[in-house]
XYZ file of C-alpha atoms in Angstrom:
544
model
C 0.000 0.000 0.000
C 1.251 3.471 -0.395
C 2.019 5.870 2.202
C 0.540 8.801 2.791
C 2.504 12.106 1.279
C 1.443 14.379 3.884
C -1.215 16.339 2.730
C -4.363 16.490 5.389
C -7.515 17.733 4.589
C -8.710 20.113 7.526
C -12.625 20.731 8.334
C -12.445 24.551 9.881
C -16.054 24.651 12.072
C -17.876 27.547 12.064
C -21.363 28.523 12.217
C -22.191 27.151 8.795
C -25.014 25.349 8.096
C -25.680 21.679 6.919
C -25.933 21.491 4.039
C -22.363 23.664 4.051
C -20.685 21.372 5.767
C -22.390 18.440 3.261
C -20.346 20.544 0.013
C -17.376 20.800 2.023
C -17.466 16.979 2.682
C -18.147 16.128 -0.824
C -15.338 18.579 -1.778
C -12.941 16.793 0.153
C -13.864 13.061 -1.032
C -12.772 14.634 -4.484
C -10.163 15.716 -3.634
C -8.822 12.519 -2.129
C -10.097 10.800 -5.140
C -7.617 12.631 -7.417
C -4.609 12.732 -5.149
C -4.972 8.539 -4.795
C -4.941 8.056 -8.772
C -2.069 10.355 -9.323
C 0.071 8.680 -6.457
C 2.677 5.554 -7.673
C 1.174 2.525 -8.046
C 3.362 -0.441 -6.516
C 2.433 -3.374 -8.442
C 2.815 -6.845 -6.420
C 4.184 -9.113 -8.938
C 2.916 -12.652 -7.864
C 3.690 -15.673 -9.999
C 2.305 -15.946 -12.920
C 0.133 -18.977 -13.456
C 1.788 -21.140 -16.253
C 0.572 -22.453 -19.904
C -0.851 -19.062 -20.226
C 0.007 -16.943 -23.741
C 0.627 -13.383 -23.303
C -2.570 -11.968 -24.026
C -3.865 -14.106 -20.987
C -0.659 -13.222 -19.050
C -1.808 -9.200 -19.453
C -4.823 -9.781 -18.693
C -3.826 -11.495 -15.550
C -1.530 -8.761 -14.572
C -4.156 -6.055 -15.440
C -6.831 -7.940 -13.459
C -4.114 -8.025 -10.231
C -3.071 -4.439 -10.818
C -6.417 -3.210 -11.062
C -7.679 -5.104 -7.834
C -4.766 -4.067 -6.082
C -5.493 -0.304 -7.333
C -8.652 -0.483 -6.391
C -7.960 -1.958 -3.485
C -5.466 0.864 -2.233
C -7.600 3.232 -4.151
C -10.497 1.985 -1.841
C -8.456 1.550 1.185
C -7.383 5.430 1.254
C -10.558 6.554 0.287
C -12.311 4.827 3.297
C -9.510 6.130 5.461
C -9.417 9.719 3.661
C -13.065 9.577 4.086
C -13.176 7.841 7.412
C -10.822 10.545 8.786
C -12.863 13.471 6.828
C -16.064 12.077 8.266
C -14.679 11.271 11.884
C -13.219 14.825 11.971
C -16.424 16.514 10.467
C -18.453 14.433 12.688
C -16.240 15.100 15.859
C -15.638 18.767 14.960
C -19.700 19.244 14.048
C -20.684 17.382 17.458
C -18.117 19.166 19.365
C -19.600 22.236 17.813
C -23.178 21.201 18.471
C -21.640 20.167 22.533
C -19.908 23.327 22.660
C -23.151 25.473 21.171
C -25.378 23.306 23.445
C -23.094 23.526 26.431
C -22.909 27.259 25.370
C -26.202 27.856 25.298
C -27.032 25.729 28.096
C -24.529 26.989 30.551
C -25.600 30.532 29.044
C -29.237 30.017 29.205
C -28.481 28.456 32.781
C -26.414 30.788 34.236
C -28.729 33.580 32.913
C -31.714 32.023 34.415
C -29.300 31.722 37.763
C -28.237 34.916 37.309
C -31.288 36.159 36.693
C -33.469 34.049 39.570
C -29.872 35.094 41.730
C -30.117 38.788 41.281
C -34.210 38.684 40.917
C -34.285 37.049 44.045
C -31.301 39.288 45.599
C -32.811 41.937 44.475
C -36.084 40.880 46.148
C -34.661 40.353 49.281
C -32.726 43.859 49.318
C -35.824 45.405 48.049
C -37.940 43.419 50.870
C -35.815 43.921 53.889
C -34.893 47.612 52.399
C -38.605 48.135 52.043
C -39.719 46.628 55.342
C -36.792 48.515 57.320
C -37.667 51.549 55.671
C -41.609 51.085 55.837
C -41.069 49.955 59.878
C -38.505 53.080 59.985
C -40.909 55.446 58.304
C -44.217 53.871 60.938
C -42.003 53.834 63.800
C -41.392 57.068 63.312
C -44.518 58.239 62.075
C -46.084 56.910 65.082
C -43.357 58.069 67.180
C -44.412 61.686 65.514
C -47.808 61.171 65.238
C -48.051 59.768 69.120
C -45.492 62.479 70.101
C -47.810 65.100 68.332
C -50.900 63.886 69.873
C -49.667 63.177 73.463
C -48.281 67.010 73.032
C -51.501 68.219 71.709
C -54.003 66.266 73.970
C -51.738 67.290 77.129
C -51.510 70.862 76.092
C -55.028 71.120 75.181
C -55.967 69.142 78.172
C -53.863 71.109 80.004
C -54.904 74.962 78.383
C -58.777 73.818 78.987
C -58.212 72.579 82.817
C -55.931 75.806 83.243
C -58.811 77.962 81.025
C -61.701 76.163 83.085
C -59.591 76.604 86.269
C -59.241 80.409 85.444
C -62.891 80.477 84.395
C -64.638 79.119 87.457
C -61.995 81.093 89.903
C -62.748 84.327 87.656
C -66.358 83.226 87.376
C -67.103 83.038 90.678
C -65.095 85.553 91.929
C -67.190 87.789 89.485
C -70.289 86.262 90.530
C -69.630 86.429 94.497
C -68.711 90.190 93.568
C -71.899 91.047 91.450
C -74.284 89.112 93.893
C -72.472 91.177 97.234
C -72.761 94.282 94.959
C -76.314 93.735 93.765
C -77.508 92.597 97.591
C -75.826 96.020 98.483
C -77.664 98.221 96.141
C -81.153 95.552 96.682
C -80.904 95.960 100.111
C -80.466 99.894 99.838
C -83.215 100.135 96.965
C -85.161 97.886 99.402
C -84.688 100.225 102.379
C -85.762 103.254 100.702
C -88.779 102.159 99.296
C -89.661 99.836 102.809
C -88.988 102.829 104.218
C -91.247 104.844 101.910
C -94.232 102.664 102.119
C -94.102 101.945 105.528
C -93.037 97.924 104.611
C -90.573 97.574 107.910
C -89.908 98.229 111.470
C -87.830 100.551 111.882
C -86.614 99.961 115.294
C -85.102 96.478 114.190
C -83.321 93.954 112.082
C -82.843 89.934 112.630
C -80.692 87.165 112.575
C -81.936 84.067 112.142
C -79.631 80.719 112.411
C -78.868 77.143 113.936
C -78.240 77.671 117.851
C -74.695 77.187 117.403
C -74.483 80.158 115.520
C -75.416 82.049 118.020
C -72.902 80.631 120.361
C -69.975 82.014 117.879
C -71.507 85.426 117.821
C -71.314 85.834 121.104
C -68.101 85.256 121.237
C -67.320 87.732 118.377
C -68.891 90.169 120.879
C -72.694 90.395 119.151
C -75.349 91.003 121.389
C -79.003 90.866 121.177
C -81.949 92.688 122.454
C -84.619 89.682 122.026
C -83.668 85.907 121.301
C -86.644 83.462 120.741
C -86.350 79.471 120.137
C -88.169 78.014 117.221
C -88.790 74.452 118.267
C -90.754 73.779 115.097
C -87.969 75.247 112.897
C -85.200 74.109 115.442
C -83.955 77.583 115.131
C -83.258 80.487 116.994
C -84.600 84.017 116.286
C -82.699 87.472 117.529
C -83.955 91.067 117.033
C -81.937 93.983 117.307
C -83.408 97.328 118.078
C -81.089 99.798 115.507
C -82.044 102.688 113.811
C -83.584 102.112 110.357
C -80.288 103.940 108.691
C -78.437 101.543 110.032
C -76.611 99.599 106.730
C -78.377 95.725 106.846
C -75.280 94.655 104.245
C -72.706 96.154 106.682
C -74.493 93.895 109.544
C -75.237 90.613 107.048
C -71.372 91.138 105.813
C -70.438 90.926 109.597
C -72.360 87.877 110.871
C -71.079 85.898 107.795
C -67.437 86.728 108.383
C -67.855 85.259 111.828
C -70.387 82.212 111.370
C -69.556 81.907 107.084
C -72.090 82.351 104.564
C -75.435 80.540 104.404
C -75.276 79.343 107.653
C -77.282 82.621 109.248
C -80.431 84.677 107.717
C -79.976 88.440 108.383
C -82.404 90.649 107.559
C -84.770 93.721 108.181
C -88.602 92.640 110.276
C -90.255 94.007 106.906
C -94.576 94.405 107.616
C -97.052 92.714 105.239
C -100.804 93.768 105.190
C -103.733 91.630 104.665
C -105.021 93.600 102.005
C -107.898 95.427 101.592
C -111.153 93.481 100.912
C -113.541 95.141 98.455
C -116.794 95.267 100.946
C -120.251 94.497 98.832
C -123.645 95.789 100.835
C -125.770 92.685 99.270
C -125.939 89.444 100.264
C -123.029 87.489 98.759
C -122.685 83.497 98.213
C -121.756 80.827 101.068
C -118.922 78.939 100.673
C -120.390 75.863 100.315
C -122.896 77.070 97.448
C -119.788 77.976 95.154
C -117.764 74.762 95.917
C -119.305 71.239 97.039
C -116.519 69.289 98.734
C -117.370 65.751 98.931
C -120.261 64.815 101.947
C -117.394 63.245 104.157
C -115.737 66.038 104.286
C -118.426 67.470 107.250
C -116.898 64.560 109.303
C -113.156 64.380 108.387
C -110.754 64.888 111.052
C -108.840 68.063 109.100
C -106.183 69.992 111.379
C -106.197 73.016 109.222
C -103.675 76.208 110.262
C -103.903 80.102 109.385
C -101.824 82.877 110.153
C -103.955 86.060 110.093
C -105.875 88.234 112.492
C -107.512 87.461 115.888
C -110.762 85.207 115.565
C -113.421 86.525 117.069
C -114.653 83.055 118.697
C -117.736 84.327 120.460
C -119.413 84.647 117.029
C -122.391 82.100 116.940
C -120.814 80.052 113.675
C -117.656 80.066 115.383
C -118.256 79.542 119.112
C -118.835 75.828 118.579
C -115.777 75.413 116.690
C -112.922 73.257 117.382
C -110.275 76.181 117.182
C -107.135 76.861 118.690
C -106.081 80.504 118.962
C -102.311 82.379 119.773
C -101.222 85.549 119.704
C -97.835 86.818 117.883
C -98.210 90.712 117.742
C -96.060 93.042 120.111
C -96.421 93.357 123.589
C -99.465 95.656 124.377
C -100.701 95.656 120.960
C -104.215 96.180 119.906
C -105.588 92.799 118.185
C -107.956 93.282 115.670
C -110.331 90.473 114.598
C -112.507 91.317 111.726
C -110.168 89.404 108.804
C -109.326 86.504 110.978
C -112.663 86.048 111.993
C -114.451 85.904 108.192
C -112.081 83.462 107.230
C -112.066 81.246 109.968
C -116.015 81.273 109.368
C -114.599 79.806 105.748
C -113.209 76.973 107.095
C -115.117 75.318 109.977
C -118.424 78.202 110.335
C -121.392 76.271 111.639
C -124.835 78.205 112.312
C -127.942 77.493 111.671
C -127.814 79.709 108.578
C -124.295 79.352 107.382
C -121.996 75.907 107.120
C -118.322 76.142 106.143
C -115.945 74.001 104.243
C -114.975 71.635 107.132
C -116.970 72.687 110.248
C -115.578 69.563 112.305
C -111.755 70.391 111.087
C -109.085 71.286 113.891
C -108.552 74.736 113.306
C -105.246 76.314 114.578
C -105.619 80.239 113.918
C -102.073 82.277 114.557
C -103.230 86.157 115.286
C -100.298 88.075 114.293
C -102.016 91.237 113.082
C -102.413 94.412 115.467
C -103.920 97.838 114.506
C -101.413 101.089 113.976
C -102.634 103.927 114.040
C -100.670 105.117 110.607
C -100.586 102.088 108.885
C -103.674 99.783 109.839
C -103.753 96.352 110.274
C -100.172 94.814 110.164
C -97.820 91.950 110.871
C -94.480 91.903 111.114
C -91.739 89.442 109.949
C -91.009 88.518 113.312
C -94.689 87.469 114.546
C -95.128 85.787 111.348
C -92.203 83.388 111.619
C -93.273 82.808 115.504
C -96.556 81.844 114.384
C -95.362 79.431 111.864
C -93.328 77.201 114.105
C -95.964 77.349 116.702
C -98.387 76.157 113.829
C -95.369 73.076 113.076
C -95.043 72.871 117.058
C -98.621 71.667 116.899
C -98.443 69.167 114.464
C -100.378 71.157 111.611
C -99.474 69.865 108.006
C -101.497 72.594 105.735
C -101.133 76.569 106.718
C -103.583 79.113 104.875
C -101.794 82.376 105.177
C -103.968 85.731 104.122
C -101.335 88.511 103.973
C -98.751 89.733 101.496
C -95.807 91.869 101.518
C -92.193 92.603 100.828
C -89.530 89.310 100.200
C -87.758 88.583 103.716
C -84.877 86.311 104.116
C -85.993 85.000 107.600
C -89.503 84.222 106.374
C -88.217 82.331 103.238
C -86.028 80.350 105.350
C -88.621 79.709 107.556
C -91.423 78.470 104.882
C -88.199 76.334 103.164
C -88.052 74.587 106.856
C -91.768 73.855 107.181
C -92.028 72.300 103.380
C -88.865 70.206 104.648
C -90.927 68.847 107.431
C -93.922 68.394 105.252
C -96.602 71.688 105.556
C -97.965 72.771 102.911
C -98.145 76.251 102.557
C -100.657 78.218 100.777
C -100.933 82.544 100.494
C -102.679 84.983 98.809
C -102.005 86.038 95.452
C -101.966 89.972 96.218
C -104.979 92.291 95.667
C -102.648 95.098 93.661
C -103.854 94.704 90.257
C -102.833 93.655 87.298
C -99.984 95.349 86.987
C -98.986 95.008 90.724
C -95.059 93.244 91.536
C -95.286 89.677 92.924
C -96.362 89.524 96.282
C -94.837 87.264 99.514
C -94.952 84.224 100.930
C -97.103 83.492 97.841
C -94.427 84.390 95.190
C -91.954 82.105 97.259
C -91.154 78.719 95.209
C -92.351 76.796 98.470
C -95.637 78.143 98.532
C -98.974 77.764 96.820
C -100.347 80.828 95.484
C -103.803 81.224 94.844
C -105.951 83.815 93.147
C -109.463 84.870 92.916
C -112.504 84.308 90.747
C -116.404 84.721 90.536
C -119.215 82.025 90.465
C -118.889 82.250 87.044
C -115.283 81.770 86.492
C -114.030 85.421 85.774
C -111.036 86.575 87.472
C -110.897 89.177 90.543
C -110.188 92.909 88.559
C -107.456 93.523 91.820
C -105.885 90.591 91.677
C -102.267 90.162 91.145
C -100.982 88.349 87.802
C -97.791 86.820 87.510
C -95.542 83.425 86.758
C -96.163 82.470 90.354
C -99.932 81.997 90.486
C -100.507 78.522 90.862
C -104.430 78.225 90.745
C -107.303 79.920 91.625
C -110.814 79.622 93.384
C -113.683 81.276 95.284
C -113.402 84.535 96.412
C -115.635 87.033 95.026
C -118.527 88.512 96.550
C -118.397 85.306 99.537
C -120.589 85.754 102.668
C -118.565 85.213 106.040
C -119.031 85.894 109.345
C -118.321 88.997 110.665
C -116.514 90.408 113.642
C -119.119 91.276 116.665
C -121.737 89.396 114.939
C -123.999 88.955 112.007
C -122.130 88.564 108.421
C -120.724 90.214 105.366
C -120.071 90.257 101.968
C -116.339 90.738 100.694
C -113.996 89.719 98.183
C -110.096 89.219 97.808
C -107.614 86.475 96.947
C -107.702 86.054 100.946
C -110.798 85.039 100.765
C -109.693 82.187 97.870
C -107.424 80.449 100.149
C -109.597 78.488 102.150
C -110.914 76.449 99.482
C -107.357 75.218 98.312
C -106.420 74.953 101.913
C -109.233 72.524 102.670
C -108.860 70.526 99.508
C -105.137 70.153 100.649
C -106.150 69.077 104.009
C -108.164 66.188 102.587
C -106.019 64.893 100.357
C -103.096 64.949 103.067
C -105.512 62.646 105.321
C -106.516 60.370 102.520
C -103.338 59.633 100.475
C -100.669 61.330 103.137
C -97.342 60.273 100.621
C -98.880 62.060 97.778
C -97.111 65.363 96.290
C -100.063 67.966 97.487
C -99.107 70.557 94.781
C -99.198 67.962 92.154
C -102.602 66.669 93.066
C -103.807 69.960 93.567
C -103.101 70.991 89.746
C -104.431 67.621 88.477
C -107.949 68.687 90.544
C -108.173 71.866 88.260
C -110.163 73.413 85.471
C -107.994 74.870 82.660
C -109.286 78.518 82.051
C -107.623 81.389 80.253
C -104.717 80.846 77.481
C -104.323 77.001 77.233
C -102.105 75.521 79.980
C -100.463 77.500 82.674
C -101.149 81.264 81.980
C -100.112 83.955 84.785
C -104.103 85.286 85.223
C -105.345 81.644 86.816
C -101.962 79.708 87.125
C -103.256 76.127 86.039
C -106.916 76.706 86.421
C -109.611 76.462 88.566
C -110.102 74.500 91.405
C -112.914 72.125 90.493
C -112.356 68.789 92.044
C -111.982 68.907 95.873
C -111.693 65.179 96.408
């Protein structure tokens, strides 16, 4: 066989295609093709069978030398080719290893890379986010707390300081106006008390706890006149002073020594019982205007009135079941003629004339006397006296018939007796319409009761105002009169009486109830719908 001469056929890879690298192969068989038919051919000479001519011999010897060319010929084409493919094949797999392994390695370390910094990324952006998001709360809330804490304690602080200031300058300014407006009340009050005859003007009062007095006297106070209220449990003192004597400089005094609402100082103001219009015909019986239910005659009513003396000798009265004490000063001269017409209201009994209740307990305070400039009178003192003696003796409903000035004593006093249970009923006023509230009856405590006619139509003198609470009876009424024989008068005095004993019977038959409340429910709603200031709530109709 032949040796190779040298020459090598090289494959260069590249990115070709296919079908490129089919052409190149092809190229390269050719190639080999040629190079093996123009190399030496080395015949082997064999021997040469015998008895053959020469024409057989050459054909012999072409026979051998073309097997044996073909044979090399076909020996270093399958190696030429061999090689060509081998190297093609290993170059084109290597290629398609290397590409694959490229593009796997590149395709895998993208996708690590990728997942690697995706995921990297994710985390930084994560834990960056979440630090910075818990940062940015933490301090937000930090902040936000910070501001509100701040806020809440300096509002919470500027409203308890601004409330603090408030109240103190509040009541500082209050205790200031009401010490200020007492001052100039209580000199306004003088002068016109003064002008209209409304006090004593000999005196002024303190009225207080026992105790009380016991730290006056130490202070040095002393008293012309002290009198126990065992009703009340209180103690009353008069002081005889001239009437320009200041009341705020002495009411200033006691409360710096005893401090302030523990002691009622004030002047012994005078209240009138009003005067009665007089009628010279025959007016109506009390009974004719109001029925009270039959049992009524035979009730048990303790019934109490602070007014003038009774005269008890009268025929309706002498058979009466009253009680009688006098409260005026010392000497005084008692008159009779009010007390006694409307304690013939209550419990009159004559063969002619029956009152409301003629078998009712009647306790009749006389704290009235007669002045010669002034007429029939009472003072603050005698009124307060005969109120506790009325509580002393166990009398739950008081009919008073007089009206007046306000007085700090007496209001104290008729707050007491509602306390323990009285009820308290007064006379409207007989000053007109246009006429200022009148007292006890404009006192919260107390009932105040007006006027009307048979037929419902208000009394032209009687007072109006928000404090009328109801009204009754008492125009043109027959009553007994003082010395004997009867008259015909009218009033808001006169009115009382019938709300008194409708009071008194309800307090024995349901003793728990609210008396005011009942009272109301019993009336008849006249005037403006509702409460109006001419008849309060109405007319008492129902006396049961």
């Amino acid at each position: 066989m032949p040796q190779s001469t040298g020459f090598a056929f090289h494959f260069i890879p590249g990115k070709s295609s296919l079908r490129q690298r089919l052409a190149l192969l092809a190229a390269g068989l050719a190639a080999v093709l040629l190079l093996t038919l123009s190399l030496p051919v080395q015949i082997a000479h064999g021997q040469v069978p015998c008895c053959l001519d020469d024409s057989e011999i050459d054909e012999q010897i072409e026979e051998d030398i073309e097997e044996d060319v073909a044979e090399e010929v076909e020996g270093r084409v399958d190696q030429a080719v061999g090689e060509t493919i081998e190297d093609s094949i290993e170059e084109s797999i290597q290629d398609t290893i290397d590409e694959s392994v490229e593009a796997t390695v590149e395709e895998s370390v993208a996708d690590t890379v990728e997942e690697s910094v995706e995921e990297s990324v994710a985390d930084t952006v994560e834990e960056s986010v979440e630090e910075s998001v818990a940062d940015t709360v933490e301090e937000s809330v930090e902040e936000s707390v910070a501001d509100t804490v701040e806020e809440s304690v300096e509002e919470s602080v500027a409203d308890t300081v601004e409330e603090s200031v408030e109240f103190t300058v509040v009541d500082a300014i209050e205790e200031r106006l009401e010490a200020e407006i007492d001052s100039v009340v209580d000199e306004l009050e003088s002068q016109l008390e003064i002008d209209e005859a409304r006090i004593n003007t000999r005196q002024w009062l303190v009225m207080a706890e026992p105790e009380v007095f016991d730290e006056l006297a130490v202070k040095g106070y002393l008293f012309d006149r002290v009198t126990d209220l065992p009703g009340m449990g209180l103690v009353l003192a008069e002081v005889e002073a001239p009437s320009s004597f200041e009341i705020y400089d002495v009411r200033e005094g006691v409360i710096d020594v005893v401090g302030r609402g523990r002691a009622e100082v004030d002047l012994n103001h005078v209240y009138t019982a009003g005067a009665p219009v007089r009628h010279s015909v025959e007016g109506s019986t009390p009974r004719s205007v109001l029925r009270f239910p039959s049992d009524t005659d035979d009730m048990p009513l303790r019934l109490g009135m602070i007014d003038s003396l009774v005269d008890t000798a009268h025929p309706a009265l002498s058979g009466g079941n009253i009680h009688s004490e006098a409260f005026a000063g010392d000497g005084a001269t008692l008159p009779s003629a009010h007390g006694t017409a409307i304690a013939s209201i209550f419990v009159g009994q004559d063969q002619s004339y029956l009152g409301l209740a003629p078998k009712a307990e009647l306790y009749a305070a006389a704290v009235f006397e007669q002045d010669p400039g002034r007429g029939e009178i009472a003072s603050t003192v005698s009124l307060v006296r005969a109120l506790d003696w009325l509580m002393s003796s166990g009398v739950n409903v008081v009919n008073i018939s007089l009206a007046g000035p306000p007085n700090r004593l007496l209001e104290k006093a008729l707050d007491r007796a509602a306390l323990r249970g009285v009820v308290t009923l007064a006379a409207a006023g007989n000053g007109g319409p246009m006429a200022k509230p009148m007292y006890p009856a404009a006192y919260p405590s107390v009932i105040a009761v007006t006027a009307v006619d048979a037929n419902g139509r208000i009394f032209r003198l009687a007072n109006r105002g928000d404090y009328v609470d109801l009204a009754a009876p008492g125009v043109g009424l027959l009553h007994a009169r003082s010395g004997g024989g009867y008259a015909t008068s009218s009033g808001t005095s006169f009115a009382v009486p019938f709300v008194a004993t409708a009071a008194a019977r309800m307090r024995l038959l349901t003793p728990l109830e609210d008396i005011r409340a009942a009272l109301i429910r019993s009336v008849q709603d006249e005037g403006s719908p509702g409460r109006d200031d001419t008849y309060g709530y109405g007319i008492l109709r129902f006396a049961g």
